[in-house]
Coordinates of C-alpha atoms in Angstrom, one line a residue:
M13 CA 0.0 -0.1 0.1
G14 CA 1.3 3.4 -0.9
C15 CA 1.9 6.3 1.4
R16 CA 0.7 9.9 0.8
L17 CA 2.7 13.1 1.8
Q18 CA 0.6 16.1 2.9
T19 CA 3.2 18.6 3.7
R20 CA 4.4 21.3 1.3
G21 CA 7.4 22.3 3.3
M22 CA 9.6 19.2 2.9
V23 CA 13.6 19.2 3.0
F24 CA 15.4 16.1 2.4
L25 CA 19.0 15.4 3.7
G26 CA 20.6 12.3 2.4
G27 CA 23.8 10.3 2.6
A28 CA 25.5 7.3 1.1
G29 CA 22.7 4.9 1.6
V30 CA 20.6 6.8 -0.9
S31 CA 23.0 5.6 -3.6
T32 CA 23.7 2.2 -2.7
E33 CA 20.9 0.8 -4.6
S34 CA 22.4 2.5 -7.7
G35 CA 25.6 0.5 -7.2
I36 CA 27.8 2.8 -5.5
P37 CA 29.3 1.7 -2.3
D38 CA 28.8 3.5 0.9
F39 CA 31.7 4.3 3.3
R40 CA 31.1 2.7 6.8
S41 CA 29.1 -0.5 6.1
A42 CA 30.9 -3.8 6.3
D43 CA 31.6 -3.8 2.6
G44 CA 31.9 0.0 2.4
L45 CA 34.9 1.7 1.2
Y46 CA 36.5 2.0 4.6
S47 CA 36.7 -1.8 4.7
L48 CA 39.0 -2.0 1.8
D49 CA 42.1 -3.8 2.7
G50 CA 45.5 -2.0 2.2
P51 CA 48.7 -0.5 3.6
I52 CA 47.0 2.9 4.2
P53 CA 43.6 3.4 5.7
P54 CA 41.1 4.8 3.1
E55 CA 40.3 7.7 5.5
Q56 CA 43.7 8.7 5.4
I57 CA 44.2 8.5 1.6
I58 CA 41.0 10.9 1.0
S59 CA 42.6 13.7 3.2
R60 CA 43.9 16.9 1.9
S61 CA 47.4 16.3 3.4
F62 CA 47.5 12.9 1.5
F63 CA 46.5 14.4 -1.7
D64 CA 49.2 17.2 -1.5
A65 CA 51.9 14.7 -0.3
R66 CA 51.3 11.8 -2.5
P67 CA 48.8 12.8 -5.5
A68 CA 49.4 9.6 -7.5
D69 CA 48.6 7.2 -4.7
F70 CA 45.5 9.4 -4.0
Y71 CA 44.4 9.2 -7.6
E72 CA 45.0 5.4 -7.7
F73 CA 42.5 5.1 -4.9
Y74 CA 40.0 7.8 -6.1
C75 CA 39.7 6.8 -9.8
Q76 CA 39.3 3.2 -8.9
H77 CA 37.0 3.3 -6.0
M78 CA 35.1 6.8 -5.8
L79 CA 35.2 8.2 -9.6
V80 CA 31.9 6.3 -10.2
T81 CA 30.1 7.6 -13.5
D82 CA 28.5 4.5 -15.2
V83 CA 25.5 4.5 -12.8
Q84 CA 21.7 5.5 -13.0
P85 CA 19.6 7.4 -10.5
N86 CA 17.3 4.9 -8.5
T87 CA 13.8 4.9 -7.1
A88 CA 14.7 7.5 -4.2
H89 CA 16.4 9.9 -6.7
L90 CA 13.6 9.9 -9.1
K91 CA 10.6 10.1 -6.4
L92 CA 12.5 13.1 -4.8
A93 CA 12.7 14.8 -8.3
E94 CA 9.0 14.2 -8.8
L95 CA 8.3 15.6 -5.2
E96 CA 10.1 18.6 -6.1
R97 CA 8.2 19.1 -9.5
R98 CA 4.7 18.7 -7.5
G99 CA 5.8 21.6 -4.9
V100 CA 6.2 19.1 -2.0
L101 CA 10.0 19.0 -1.7
R102 CA 11.8 22.3 -1.3
C103 CA 15.4 21.1 -1.7
V104 CA 17.6 18.3 -1.7
I105 CA 20.8 18.5 0.7
T106 CA 23.1 15.6 -0.1
Q107 CA 26.4 14.2 1.3
N108 CA 27.0 12.3 -1.9
I109 CA 29.3 13.3 -4.5
D110 CA 27.8 11.3 -7.4
G111 CA 25.5 13.8 -8.9
L112 CA 22.6 11.4 -9.2
H113 CA 19.9 13.9 -7.9
T114 CA 20.6 16.1 -10.5
A115 CA 20.7 13.4 -13.2
A116 CA 17.2 12.3 -11.8
G117 CA 15.9 15.8 -12.6
S118 CA 16.2 17.4 -9.0
R119 CA 16.9 21.3 -9.5
E120 CA 17.5 22.6 -6.0
V121 CA 20.4 20.4 -4.9
Y122 CA 23.0 21.3 -2.1
E123 CA 26.1 19.0 -2.7
L124 CA 27.7 19.8 0.5
H125 CA 30.7 17.5 -0.2
G126 CA 31.2 18.4 -3.9
S127 CA 30.8 16.2 -7.0
V128 CA 33.0 13.9 -9.0
L129 CA 31.6 15.5 -12.1
R130 CA 33.5 18.8 -11.5
N131 CA 37.1 19.1 -11.5
T132 CA 39.3 22.2 -11.5
C133 CA 43.1 22.7 -12.4
M134 CA 44.9 24.0 -9.2
G135 CA 47.1 26.1 -11.4
C136 CA 44.8 28.1 -14.1
G137 CA 41.4 27.2 -12.6
A138 CA 40.4 25.4 -16.0
K139 CA 37.4 23.0 -15.5
F140 CA 37.1 19.3 -16.4
G141 CA 34.4 16.8 -16.6
A142 CA 34.9 13.2 -14.9
E143 CA 35.6 11.4 -18.0
E144 CA 38.2 14.4 -18.9
L145 CA 39.8 13.8 -15.7
R146 CA 39.9 9.9 -16.0
A147 CA 41.5 10.4 -19.5
A148 CA 44.2 12.6 -18.0
W149 CA 44.8 10.0 -15.0
L150 CA 45.1 7.2 -17.7
G151 CA 47.5 9.1 -19.9
A152 CA 49.7 10.5 -17.0
A153 CA 52.9 9.0 -16.9
D154 CA 53.3 9.6 -13.2
G155 CA 49.9 8.7 -12.3
V156 CA 48.7 12.5 -11.6
P157 CA 46.2 14.1 -14.1
R158 CA 47.2 17.4 -15.4
C159 CA 46.0 20.4 -17.2
N160 CA 47.7 21.5 -20.4
C161 CA 49.0 24.5 -18.1
G162 CA 50.9 21.7 -16.1
G163 CA 48.9 22.4 -12.9
I164 CA 47.4 19.3 -10.9
I165 CA 43.7 18.7 -11.6
K166 CA 41.9 18.4 -8.2
P167 CA 38.2 16.8 -7.9
D168 CA 35.9 19.4 -6.6
V169 CA 35.1 17.1 -3.7
V170 CA 35.8 18.1 -0.1
L171 CA 38.4 16.0 1.4
Y172 CA 39.0 15.4 5.0
E173 CA 40.8 18.4 6.6
E174 CA 38.9 20.7 4.2
G175 CA 36.0 22.9 5.1
L176 CA 32.5 22.7 3.5
D177 CA 31.5 25.8 1.2
G178 CA 30.5 28.4 3.7
E179 CA 27.5 29.7 1.3
L180 CA 26.4 26.3 0.6
L181 CA 26.3 25.4 4.4
R182 CA 24.4 28.6 5.0
K183 CA 21.7 27.7 2.5
S184 CA 21.6 24.2 4.0
V185 CA 21.1 25.6 7.5
E186 CA 18.5 28.0 6.2
A187 CA 16.4 25.4 4.2
V188 CA 16.4 23.0 7.4
R189 CA 15.4 25.9 9.6
Q190 CA 12.5 26.9 7.6
A191 CA 11.3 23.2 6.8
E192 CA 8.0 21.9 8.2
M193 CA 9.1 18.4 7.5
L194 CA 12.6 17.1 7.4
V195 CA 13.5 13.7 6.0
V196 CA 16.8 12.3 6.7
A197 CA 17.6 9.2 4.8
G198 CA 20.8 6.6 4.1
T199 CA 23.2 8.3 6.5
S200 CA 24.5 7.2 10.1
L201 CA 24.6 10.8 11.0
A202 CA 27.9 10.4 12.1
V203 CA 29.7 13.0 9.7
Y204 CA 29.8 16.6 10.9
P205 CA 29.0 19.5 10.2
A206 CA 26.4 17.6 8.1
A207 CA 24.8 15.8 10.7
G208 CA 24.6 19.1 12.9
L209 CA 22.0 20.4 10.4
L210 CA 19.4 18.5 12.5
D211 CA 20.1 21.1 15.3
Y212 CA 18.5 23.9 13.3
F213 CA 15.2 21.9 12.6
Q214 CA 12.3 23.7 14.1
G215 CA 9.4 22.4 12.1
K216 CA 6.8 19.8 12.7
R217 CA 7.8 16.2 11.5
L218 CA 11.3 14.7 11.7
V219 CA 11.7 11.2 9.7
I220 CA 14.7 9.3 9.8
C221 CA 15.0 6.4 7.2
N222 CA 18.5 4.1 7.6
L223 CA 19.2 0.5 7.7
S224 CA 20.8 0.9 11.1
P225 CA 19.9 3.0 14.2
T226 CA 21.4 6.6 14.2
P227 CA 22.2 8.8 17.3
R228 CA 19.2 11.2 16.3
D229 CA 16.6 8.3 16.5
R230 CA 15.1 9.5 19.7
Q231 CA 14.5 12.9 18.2
A232 CA 12.5 11.7 15.4
D233 CA 8.6 11.5 14.9
L234 CA 9.1 8.3 12.8
C235 CA 12.1 6.1 12.4
I236 CA 12.2 3.5 9.4
Q237 CA 14.9 0.8 9.2
A238 CA 14.9 0.0 5.6
K239 CA 16.5 0.7 2.3
V240 CA 15.7 4.1 1.1
G241 CA 14.6 3.3 -2.4
Q242 CA 12.1 0.7 -1.2
V243 CA 10.6 3.4 1.3
F244 CA 10.4 6.0 -1.5
G245 CA 8.8 3.6 -3.9
M246 CA 5.8 3.3 -1.7
L247 CA 5.1 7.1 -1.7

């Protein structure tokens, strides 16, 4: 049986669990990226200091495990885009870097951690798409993708030790503050400052949908332990 949404002031805050049903691994589950066996912990590899010190090793990991482009939006992405078109959903705030919300048709998307689809030369500021970055990496003798100017190309993703975009974070805080209903899905709420956005919610309904319990479950009006796509498929 389907469920019906009545609110017209809904904001969605999503994490890696929103995209796992599209075939993108999350970070903290038993088979997530952080479980990969290697001499260097993945958390260290995707830090800014590691990127600066050992860019070739960074790109070996990044291009093999994080630069995922051959995937499609799943039921959750598509339903969220539909809810926005219907005027139910005000915006999507996402911790994901895969660009699938935009691919599904959502227009108001706040990508807190950036996107693998955007890349910038650290020298001249030239912009590159995901496949251009991949081609530059594959063609680099030293394993470091570079622009024609010689500058290293950096993904427009937020690495550990880097701060979030201040304006994007401000817009996200304001959206949560004004929301009548906040739906949080596919996130363990363990990563700050994204998890701290819940502190600004002053609305009527907080819904949390995640496969495992989160630290904020006691605050929620409704907790659903299920796959995000399955839940949104019933709306």
